[in-house]
Amino acid sequence: MNTRKEKTQQRILHAAASAFWLQSYQAVNVNQVCDLAKVNKATLYQHFGSKEALAVAAITQHFERQKTEVYEAALSAAPNPIDRLSGIYQRIYQQHLSRYDQGESCAGCPFVNISSEMASSSSVIRDAVDAVFTHFRTYYRLIARDAKVIGYANRELDGDVAAPALVTIMNGALVSAKAENRPDAILESLDTAKLILRG
Amino acid sequence: MNTRKEKTQQRILHAAASAFWLQSYQAVNVNQVCDLAKVNKATLYQHFGSKEALAVAAITQHFERQKTEVYEAALSAAPNPIDRLSGIYQRIYQQHLSRYDQGESCAGCPFVNISSEMASSSSVIRDAVDAVFTHFRTYYRLIARDAKVIGYANRELDGDVAAPALVTIMNGALVSAKAENRPDAILESLDTAKLILRG
Amino acid sequence: MNTRKEKTQQRILHAAASAFWLQSYQAVNVNQVCDLAKVNKATLYQHFGSKEALAVAAITQHFERQKTEVYEAALSAAPNPIDRLSGIYQRIYQQHLSRYDQGESCAGCPFVNISSEMASSSSVIRDAVDAVFTHFRTYYRLIARDAKVIGYANRELDGDVAAPALVTIMNGALVSAKAENRPDAILESLDTAKLILRG
Amino acid sequence: MNTRKEKTQQRILHAAASAFWLQSYQAVNVNQVCDLAKVNKATLYQHFGSKEALAVAAITQHFERQKTEVYEAALSAAPNPIDRLSGIYQRIYQQHLSRYDQGESCAGCPFVNISSEMASSSSVIRDAVDAVFTHFRTYYRLIARDAKVIGYANRELDGDVAAPALVTIMNGALVSAKAENRPDAILESLDTAKLILRG
DNA sequence: AATGAATGAGAGTTCATTCAT
DNA sequence: GATGAATGAACTCTCATTCAT
């Protein structure tokens, strides 16, 4: 699947995702995305139809990346659920730290950001983000199940309760990190996440 | 302090806070705020200088309102720290529910929203929100202290750790409520909050 | 004539003349003039009715000042027409130099400036400036007459021709000084003025 | 060089130059220019970036036109330096007369006007005008040299002194023409110009 | 008489989107 | 098919001027 068409689309999506994350949906304009992706504006519109559709596609693409680079990587790296949980936090922390050390401000979670900004105005963007969070829960559900298996978690721990709570605390952590412009806030929520996991 | 000037300012701030909350900072334009507040655009600018300054003032005003209507009300209503925690969640839930029942979508936390949207673009907005969260922590610190006093919380519970965690979980809960367009998500985080409080 | 009313008017006129000179008629707004003059905006309007009327009054006031400080001062300082001509140039040069040395850019002739800017839009301003130039010619006519008397000027020199030419060269000199941002351009036209005077 | 892009740009520049000349930089708004040029406002901004940049481009374009229509035309029409000087004055006079006879007021020199209005506020505009005057001097230097060759000018005449003086007198003449709303003032300065040329 | 507060109209500029080559 | 050029609508902000006290 390396057709020229797909390469162009990937370039656009990557540019859009970066720009939306660094600033915000509305602060980024289509020209900036075109410049970053080095495509003509009409080309972008031929591929994605509208800025909103581009955002949805960028959300999906960024989601795929995080799935691989954060969640599946953390699962692959360790069998132990606590290590896995820790691995997720470490990876997200590193993503923020590396940008922060380059002088950029702490960008927070791209999904939280665009949802907070646009959920009221665009239900299609809201739904795209909702689907992302729904999927993220599956990883936490897996971790919760294993935490019970190894006896870390309480016996009554309900994975269907813990999983959304773990997404919630991660989102909250990233909100704090952005509001305080302090990547460390991410790691500081790991203890709370463990608390949730214990039940 | 019911001068004409202050009445006008309050009208503008109320309109701005409502509009920013229902949509977003960038989705709202100054004309809309003027129409809502029934003031001329030049009047608004004479009072607040810029849209950004208006947002900061609106954040502060909304903060004062939440301080009174949510946090201090919850503290006044019950001496018990768990009841107080619960009271905070109930009040914030009610705010969302009443609007949701009127057909509006679940707006989430205005402070989280504007921070997620604007923190990277406007440090003055970011700082204003940061100050709000900092203040909210004081209420949770109080609750944590009392939770230790009555023996609900663990002896080792550190209020300076629990308080930010409680702000974080509340923010995460409101992010979920917005992303899922479901006010119930707020109440569903109360258990996590209690977990944090227990330590 | 030192009534409080007149003092206020003088303060306003002085502020307006300064501001218009330093920037331009349209670049200066009424608020700036009020701030400089430390009067309320409504007070200014009560005294002058409109920005245009204020400009006309400021032109007249500045004219009176230049009459005294430049032309009559130069005439008083020397009986010789060449010295008098030179005195006029020196005084105008000094006005520009002192401001230029304080870091401001070379402002040129306030009458030329406002005429170039506004003559096409406001005939009342144009006429006010025209009257100023008309009056200035009388000083040069006097100098031309004396130049003939002492034999410096040609016998055929017509004062009614030389006088407007001397106003013209002064105006041109101030245009150059402003365009080049170089007060020296003023003095460099003195030789041309002498040439005109000689006939 | 008749691309669509260039045609649009020329239309805009012509409209801008006309409008700025007839009124003033600040009195003309971008909408007027767009209406005159029959282009959309966004198109104008895509081509010129800002009103200030448009003014600079309009100055340059008007300069090219005057170079051709006035200065080079006058040089081509006659070999004799006095005739050439006279030709310059005649051409500028005719430009003013034809508009004046159509009922418009005497607009003066567009370069002098915009410099007098804007030099203090915009150094880029000031510099653009300064460059124009610098170039005009080259024509007068040529004329001064030839005037010496044919023995009209004094032997000691310094072209580097006469040339700026000739620009200065022309500018002064156009200031007078505008202030008095009387095109004849232009021709009346020709004698002074000859005086300068003689040395 | 004097002033703080208000206003309608309009300024320059930018946007997401589409046309025309 | 790809792109440079164009567009209508909307944006934030400012102006000279007047009202209400």
PDB file of N, CA and C in Angstrom, chain A residues 26-100:
ATOM      1  N   GLN A  26      -8.898  24.763  15.973  1.00  0.00           N
ATOM      2  CA  GLN A  26      -9.290  26.043  15.372  1.00  0.00           C
ATOM      3  C   GLN A  26      -8.115  26.995  15.188  1.00  0.00           C
ATOM      4  N   ALA A  27      -7.076  26.801  15.962  1.00  0.00           N
ATOM      5  CA  ALA A  27      -5.922  27.695  15.813  1.00  0.00           C
ATOM      6  C   ALA A  27      -5.097  27.338  14.576  1.00  0.00           C
ATOM      7  N   VAL A  28      -5.234  26.113  14.141  1.00  0.00           N
ATOM      8  CA  VAL A  28      -4.496  25.689  12.944  1.00  0.00           C
ATOM      9  C   VAL A  28      -5.341  25.982  11.707  1.00  0.00           C
ATOM     10  N   ASN A  29      -4.751  26.532  10.703  1.00  0.00           N
ATOM     11  CA  ASN A  29      -5.518  26.717   9.481  1.00  0.00           C
ATOM     12  C   ASN A  29      -5.002  25.806   8.369  1.00  0.00           C
ATOM     13  N   VAL A  30      -5.850  25.640   7.402  1.00  0.00           N
ATOM     14  CA  VAL A  30      -5.572  24.640   6.369  1.00  0.00           C
ATOM     15  C   VAL A  30      -4.269  24.953   5.634  1.00  0.00           C
ATOM     16  N   ASN A  31      -3.973  26.216   5.485  1.00  0.00           N
ATOM     17  CA  ASN A  31      -2.710  26.579   4.837  1.00  0.00           C
ATOM     18  C   ASN A  31      -1.497  26.029   5.581  1.00  0.00           C
ATOM     19  N   GLN A  32      -1.540  26.151   6.898  1.00  0.00           N
ATOM     20  CA  GLN A  32      -0.415  25.642   7.680  1.00  0.00           C
ATOM     21  C   GLN A  32      -0.219  24.159   7.433  1.00  0.00           C
ATOM     22  N   VAL A  33      -1.315  23.419   7.437  1.00  0.00           N
ATOM     23  CA  VAL A  33      -1.219  21.983   7.199  1.00  0.00           C
ATOM     24  C   VAL A  33      -0.630  21.730   5.811  1.00  0.00           C
ATOM     25  N   CYS A  34      -1.089  22.486   4.834  1.00  0.00           N
ATOM     26  CA  CYS A  34      -0.568  22.307   3.471  1.00  0.00           C
ATOM     27  C   CYS A  34       0.934  22.602   3.419  1.00  0.00           C
ATOM     28  N   ASP A  35       1.323  23.669   4.067  1.00  0.00           N
ATOM     29  CA  ASP A  35       2.743  24.013   4.069  1.00  0.00           C
ATOM     30  C   ASP A  35       3.572  22.897   4.693  1.00  0.00           C
ATOM     31  N   LEU A  36       3.109  22.455   5.867  1.00  0.00           N
ATOM     32  CA  LEU A  36       3.824  21.381   6.559  1.00  0.00           C
ATOM     33  C   LEU A  36       3.893  20.124   5.695  1.00  0.00           C
ATOM     34  N   ALA A  37       2.773  19.793   5.073  1.00  0.00           N
ATOM     35  CA  ALA A  37       2.709  18.538   4.313  1.00  0.00           C
ATOM     36  C   ALA A  37       3.244  18.713   2.893  1.00  0.00           C
ATOM     37  N   LYS A  38       3.539  19.948   2.563  1.00  0.00           N
ATOM     38  CA  LYS A  38       4.026  20.259   1.214  1.00  0.00           C
ATOM     39  C   LYS A  38       3.088  19.737   0.128  1.00  0.00           C
ATOM     40  N   VAL A  39       1.819  20.062   0.307  1.00  0.00           N
ATOM     41  CA  VAL A  39       0.830  19.750  -0.735  1.00  0.00           C
ATOM     42  C   VAL A  39       0.035  21.007  -1.053  1.00  0.00           C
ATOM     43  N   ASN A  40      -0.545  20.997  -2.195  1.00  0.00           N
ATOM     44  CA  ASN A  40      -1.404  22.101  -2.587  1.00  0.00           C
ATOM     45  C   ASN A  40      -2.734  22.008  -1.848  1.00  0.00           C
ATOM     46  N   LYS A  41      -3.332  23.174  -1.626  1.00  0.00           N
ATOM     47  CA  LYS A  41      -4.560  23.193  -0.854  1.00  0.00           C
ATOM     48  C   LYS A  41      -5.673  22.392  -1.529  1.00  0.00           C
ATOM     49  N   ALA A  42      -5.765  22.552  -2.831  1.00  0.00           N
ATOM     50  CA  ALA A  42      -6.812  21.826  -3.555  1.00  0.00           C
ATOM     51  C   ALA A  42      -6.592  20.319  -3.458  1.00  0.00           C
ATOM     52  N   THR A  43      -5.345  19.923  -3.423  1.00  0.00           N
ATOM     53  CA  THR A  43      -5.049  18.495  -3.261  1.00  0.00           C
ATOM     54  C   THR A  43      -5.557  17.985  -1.915  1.00  0.00           C
ATOM     55  N   LEU A  44      -5.282  18.767  -0.900  1.00  0.00           N
ATOM     56  CA  LEU A  44      -5.777  18.372   0.423  1.00  0.00           C
ATOM     57  C   LEU A  44      -7.292  18.200   0.394  1.00  0.00           C
ATOM     58  N   TYR A  45      -7.967  19.155  -0.225  1.00  0.00           N
ATOM     59  CA  TYR A  45      -9.423  19.083  -0.229  1.00  0.00           C
ATOM     60  C   TYR A  45      -9.929  17.926  -1.078  1.00  0.00           C
ATOM     61  N   GLN A  46      -9.146  17.568  -2.087  1.00  0.00           N
ATOM     62  CA  GLN A  46      -9.551  16.421  -2.898  1.00  0.00           C
ATOM     63  C   GLN A  46      -9.455  15.134  -2.065  1.00  0.00           C
ATOM     64  N   HIS A  47      -8.505  15.092  -1.180  1.00  0.00           N
ATOM     65  CA  HIS A  47      -8.317  13.881  -0.383  1.00  0.00           C
ATOM     66  C   HIS A  47      -9.265  13.820   0.808  1.00  0.00           C
ATOM     67  N   PHE A  48      -9.563  14.964   1.412  1.00  0.00           N
ATOM     68  CA  PHE A  48     -10.293  14.906   2.674  1.00  0.00           C
ATOM     69  C   PHE A  48     -11.606  15.684   2.714  1.00  0.00           C
ATOM     70  N   GLY A  49     -11.883  16.456   1.735  1.00  0.00           N
ATOM     71  CA  GLY A  49     -13.207  17.069   1.646  1.00  0.00           C
ATOM     72  C   GLY A  49     -13.458  18.266   2.526  1.00  0.00           C
ATOM     73  N   SER A  50     -13.021  18.223   3.762  1.00  0.00           N
ATOM     74  CA  SER A  50     -13.241  19.364   4.652  1.00  0.00           C
ATOM     75  C   SER A  50     -12.244  19.297   5.794  1.00  0.00           C
ATOM     76  N   LYS A  51     -12.097  20.430   6.465  1.00  0.00           N
ATOM     77  CA  LYS A  51     -11.189  20.466   7.609  1.00  0.00           C
ATOM     78  C   LYS A  51     -11.663  19.498   8.684  1.00  0.00           C
ATOM     79  N   GLU A  52     -12.963  19.438   8.866  1.00  0.00           N
ATOM     80  CA  GLU A  52     -13.513  18.548   9.885  1.00  0.00           C
ATOM     81  C   GLU A  52     -13.177  17.090   9.563  1.00  0.00           C
ATOM     82  N   ALA A  53     -13.372  16.705   8.316  1.00  0.00           N
ATOM     83  CA  ALA A  53     -13.066  15.328   7.926  1.00  0.00           C
ATOM     84  C   ALA A  53     -11.574  15.053   8.097  1.00  0.00           C
ATOM     85  N   LEU A  54     -10.778  16.037   7.783  1.00  0.00           N
ATOM     86  CA  LEU A  54      -9.336  15.888   7.991  1.00  0.00           C
ATOM     87  C   LEU A  54      -9.035  15.632   9.460  1.00  0.00           C
ATOM     88  N   ALA A  55      -9.721  16.372  10.330  1.00  0.00           N
ATOM     89  CA  ALA A  55      -9.484  16.190  11.757  1.00  0.00           C
ATOM     90  C   ALA A  55      -9.850  14.774  12.188  1.00  0.00           C
ATOM     91  N   VAL A  56     -10.975  14.305  11.713  1.00  0.00           N
ATOM     92  CA  VAL A  56     -11.383  12.939  12.072  1.00  0.00           C
ATOM     93  C   VAL A  56     -10.332  11.947  11.600  1.00  0.00           C
ATOM     94  N   ALA A  57      -9.877  12.089  10.378  1.00  0.00           N
ATOM     95  CA  ALA A  57      -8.857  11.177   9.866  1.00  0.00           C
ATOM     96  C   ALA A  57      -7.560  11.302  10.663  1.00  0.00           C
ATOM     97  N   ALA A  58      -7.231  12.533  11.047  1.00  0.00           N
ATOM     98  CA  ALA A  58      -6.001  12.721  11.819  1.00  0.00           C
ATOM     99  C   ALA A  58      -6.129  12.085  13.200  1.00  0.00           C
ATOM    100  N   ILE A  59      -7.319  12.186  13.775  1.00  0.00           N
ATOM    101  CA  ILE A  59      -7.549  11.530  15.069  1.00  0.00           C
ATOM    102  C   ILE A  59      -7.317  10.029  14.926  1.00  0.00           C
ATOM    103  N   THR A  60      -7.900   9.468  13.903  1.00  0.00           N
ATOM    104  CA  THR A  60      -7.757   8.024  13.684  1.00  0.00           C
ATOM    105  C   THR A  60      -6.300   7.629  13.468  1.00  0.00           C
ATOM    106  N   GLN A  61      -5.618   8.441  12.662  1.00  0.00           N
ATOM    107  CA  GLN A  61      -4.227   8.092  12.403  1.00  0.00           C
ATOM    108  C   GLN A  61      -3.365   8.214  13.652  1.00  0.00           C
ATOM    109  N   HIS A  62      -3.619   9.272  14.407  1.00  0.00           N
ATOM    110  CA  HIS A  62      -2.858   9.447  15.639  1.00  0.00           C
ATOM    111  C   HIS A  62      -3.189   8.318  16.613  1.00  0.00           C
ATOM    112  N   PHE A  63      -4.410   7.926  16.603  1.00  0.00           N
ATOM    113  CA  PHE A  63      -4.826   6.799  17.454  1.00  0.00           C
ATOM    114  C   PHE A  63      -4.043   5.542  17.095  1.00  0.00           C
ATOM    115  N   GLU A  64      -3.948   5.249  15.813  1.00  0.00           N
ATOM    116  CA  GLU A  64      -3.200   4.054  15.387  1.00  0.00           C
ATOM    117  C   GLU A  64      -1.763   4.122  15.892  1.00  0.00           C
ATOM    118  N   ARG A  65      -1.212   5.311  15.797  1.00  0.00           N
ATOM    119  CA  ARG A  65       0.175   5.473  16.227  1.00  0.00           C
ATOM    120  C   ARG A  65       0.320   5.237  17.722  1.00  0.00           C
ATOM    121  N   GLN A  66      -0.571   5.814  18.498  1.00  0.00           N
ATOM    122  CA  GLN A  66      -0.477   5.648  19.945  1.00  0.00           C
ATOM    123  C   GLN A  66      -0.728   4.199  20.331  1.00  0.00           C
ATOM    124  N   LYS A  67      -1.667   3.549  19.657  1.00  0.00           N
ATOM    125  CA  LYS A  67      -1.924   2.135  19.897  1.00  0.00           C
ATOM    126  C   LYS A  67      -0.612   1.362  19.804  1.00  0.00           C
ATOM    127  N   THR A  68       0.096   1.593  18.734  1.00  0.00           N
ATOM    128  CA  THR A  68       1.343   0.868  18.497  1.00  0.00           C
ATOM    129  C   THR A  68       2.453   1.321  19.432  1.00  0.00           C
ATOM    130  N   GLU A  69       2.705   2.622  19.407  1.00  0.00           N
ATOM    131  CA  GLU A  69       3.895   3.129  20.083  1.00  0.00           C
ATOM    132  C   GLU A  69       3.772   3.142  21.597  1.00  0.00           C
ATOM    133  N   VAL A  70       2.566   3.257  22.090  1.00  0.00           N
ATOM    134  CA  VAL A  70       2.406   3.331  23.535  1.00  0.00           C
ATOM    135  C   VAL A  70       1.824   2.027  24.083  1.00  0.00           C
ATOM    136  N   TYR A  71       0.606   1.731  23.717  1.00  0.00           N
ATOM    137  CA  TYR A  71      -0.099   0.643  24.406  1.00  0.00           C
ATOM    138  C   TYR A  71       0.470  -0.729  24.051  1.00  0.00           C
ATOM    139  N   GLU A  72       0.551  -1.023  22.754  1.00  0.00           N
ATOM    140  CA  GLU A  72       1.047  -2.344  22.396  1.00  0.00           C
ATOM    141  C   GLU A  72       2.533  -2.483  22.727  1.00  0.00           C
ATOM    142  N   ALA A  73       3.250  -1.398  22.614  1.00  0.00           N
ATOM    143  CA  ALA A  73       4.662  -1.446  23.005  1.00  0.00           C
ATOM    144  C   ALA A  73       4.803  -1.746  24.490  1.00  0.00           C
ATOM    145  N   ALA A  74       3.966  -1.114  25.297  1.00  0.00           N
ATOM    146  CA  ALA A  74       4.041  -1.343  26.741  1.00  0.00           C
ATOM    147  C   ALA A  74       3.646  -2.776  27.084  1.00  0.00           C
ATOM    148  N   LEU A  75       2.665  -3.300  26.388  1.00  0.00           N
ATOM    149  CA  LEU A  75       2.260  -4.687  26.641  1.00  0.00           C
ATOM    150  C   LEU A  75       3.377  -5.655  26.223  1.00  0.00           C
ATOM    151  N   SER A  76       3.999  -5.385  25.104  1.00  0.00           N
ATOM    152  CA  SER A  76       5.057  -6.274  24.615  1.00  0.00           C
ATOM    153  C   SER A  76       6.265  -6.264  25.536  1.00  0.00           C
ATOM    154  N   ALA A  77       6.488  -5.120  26.156  1.00  0.00           N
ATOM    155  CA  ALA A  77       7.733  -4.970  26.905  1.00  0.00           C
ATOM    156  C   ALA A  77       7.731  -5.730  28.227  1.00  0.00           C
ATOM    157  N   ALA A  78       6.561  -5.994  28.747  1.00  0.00           N
ATOM    158  CA  ALA A  78       6.525  -6.638  30.069  1.00  0.00           C
ATOM    159  C   ALA A  78       5.253  -7.466  30.204  1.00  0.00           C
ATOM    160  N   PRO A  79       5.347  -8.610  30.892  1.00  0.00           N
ATOM    161  CA  PRO A  79       4.158  -9.424  31.105  1.00  0.00           C
ATOM    162  C   PRO A  79       3.361  -8.966  32.333  1.00  0.00           C
ATOM    163  N   ASN A  80       4.062  -8.389  33.281  1.00  0.00           N
ATOM    164  CA  ASN A  80       3.441  -7.999  34.533  1.00  0.00           C
ATOM    165  C   ASN A  80       2.511  -6.797  34.358  1.00  0.00           C
ATOM    166  N   PRO A  81       1.253  -6.851  34.864  1.00  0.00           N
ATOM    167  CA  PRO A  81       0.286  -5.751  34.627  1.00  0.00           C
ATOM    168  C   PRO A  81       0.735  -4.416  35.220  1.00  0.00           C
ATOM    169  N   ILE A  82       1.393  -4.473  36.364  1.00  0.00           N
ATOM    170  CA  ILE A  82       1.839  -3.193  36.953  1.00  0.00           C
ATOM    171  C   ILE A  82       2.945  -2.588  36.102  1.00  0.00           C
ATOM    172  N   ASP A  83       3.833  -3.403  35.635  1.00  0.00           N
ATOM    173  CA  ASP A  83       4.878  -2.913  34.739  1.00  0.00           C
ATOM    174  C   ASP A  83       4.281  -2.374  33.445  1.00  0.00           C
ATOM    175  N   ARG A  84       3.248  -3.071  32.997  1.00  0.00           N
ATOM    176  CA  ARG A  84       2.596  -2.602  31.771  1.00  0.00           C
ATOM    177  C   ARG A  84       1.962  -1.229  31.987  1.00  0.00           C
ATOM    178  N   LEU A  85       1.229  -1.125  33.094  1.00  0.00           N
ATOM    179  CA  LEU A  85       0.625   0.179  33.420  1.00  0.00           C
ATOM    180  C   LEU A  85       1.719   1.243  33.491  1.00  0.00           C
ATOM    181  N   SER A  86       2.761   0.919  34.208  1.00  0.00           N
ATOM    182  CA  SER A  86       3.873   1.844  34.334  1.00  0.00           C
ATOM    183  C   SER A  86       4.472   2.175  32.970  1.00  0.00           C
ATOM    184  N   GLY A  87       4.564   1.151  32.120  1.00  0.00           N
ATOM    185  CA  GLY A  87       5.122   1.362  30.778  1.00  0.00           C
ATOM    186  C   GLY A  87       4.311   2.347  29.955  1.00  0.00           C
ATOM    187  N   ILE A  88       3.007   2.266  30.102  1.00  0.00           N
ATOM    188  CA  ILE A  88       2.142   3.223  29.380  1.00  0.00           C
ATOM    189  C   ILE A  88       2.455   4.648  29.845  1.00  0.00           C
ATOM    190  N   TYR A  89       2.469   4.826  31.154  1.00  0.00           N
ATOM    191  CA  TYR A  89       2.748   6.169  31.679  1.00  0.00           C
ATOM    192  C   TYR A  89       4.127   6.664  31.259  1.00  0.00           C
ATOM    193  N   GLN A  90       5.113   5.769  31.338  1.00  0.00           N
ATOM    194  CA  GLN A  90       6.468   6.163  30.956  1.00  0.00           C
ATOM    195  C   GLN A  90       6.512   6.621  29.500  1.00  0.00           C
ATOM    196  N   ARG A  91       5.862   5.864  28.638  1.00  0.00           N
ATOM    197  CA  ARG A  91       5.922   6.206  27.207  1.00  0.00           C
ATOM    198  C   ARG A  91       5.247   7.551  26.917  1.00  0.00           C
ATOM    199  N   ILE A  92       4.087   7.735  27.532  1.00  0.00           N
ATOM    200  CA  ILE A  92       3.397   9.016  27.296  1.00  0.00           C
ATOM    201  C   ILE A  92       4.203  10.169  27.909  1.00  0.00           C
ATOM    202  N   TYR A  93       4.787   9.882  29.052  1.00  0.00           N
ATOM    203  CA  TYR A  93       5.633  10.903  29.677  1.00  0.00           C
ATOM    204  C   TYR A  93       6.805  11.270  28.768  1.00  0.00           C
ATOM    205  N   GLN A  94       7.440  10.269  28.213  1.00  0.00           N
ATOM    206  CA  GLN A  94       8.589  10.527  27.336  1.00  0.00           C
ATOM    207  C   GLN A  94       8.191  11.342  26.112  1.00  0.00           C
ATOM    208  N   GLN A  95       7.050  11.004  25.535  1.00  0.00           N
ATOM    209  CA  GLN A  95       6.576  11.792  24.382  1.00  0.00           C
ATOM    210  C   GLN A  95       6.503  13.276  24.739  1.00  0.00           C
ATOM    211  N   HIS A  96       5.974  13.533  25.930  1.00  0.00           N
ATOM    212  CA  HIS A  96       5.835  14.942  26.320  1.00  0.00           C
ATOM    213  C   HIS A  96       7.181  15.563  26.686  1.00  0.00           C
ATOM    214  N   LEU A  97       7.986  14.780  27.367  1.00  0.00           N
ATOM    215  CA  LEU A  97       9.262  15.323  27.833  1.00  0.00           C
ATOM    216  C   LEU A  97      10.156  15.730  26.664  1.00  0.00           C
ATOM    217  N   SER A  98      10.189  14.879  25.643  1.00  0.00           N
ATOM    218  CA  SER A  98      11.120  15.171  24.551  1.00  0.00           C
ATOM    219  C   SER A  98      10.731  16.474  23.844  1.00  0.00           C
ATOM    220  N   ARG A  99       9.432  16.677  23.674  1.00  0.00           N
ATOM    221  CA  ARG A  99       9.004  17.939  23.075  1.00  0.00           C
ATOM    222  C   ARG A  99       9.232  19.119  24.036  1.00  0.00           C
ATOM    223  N   TYR A 100       8.950  18.851  25.309  1.00  0.00           N
ATOM    224  CA  TYR A 100       9.101  19.912  26.302  1.00  0.00           C
ATOM    225  C   TYR A 100      10.553  20.363  26.383  1.00  0.00           C
TER     226      TYR A 100
END
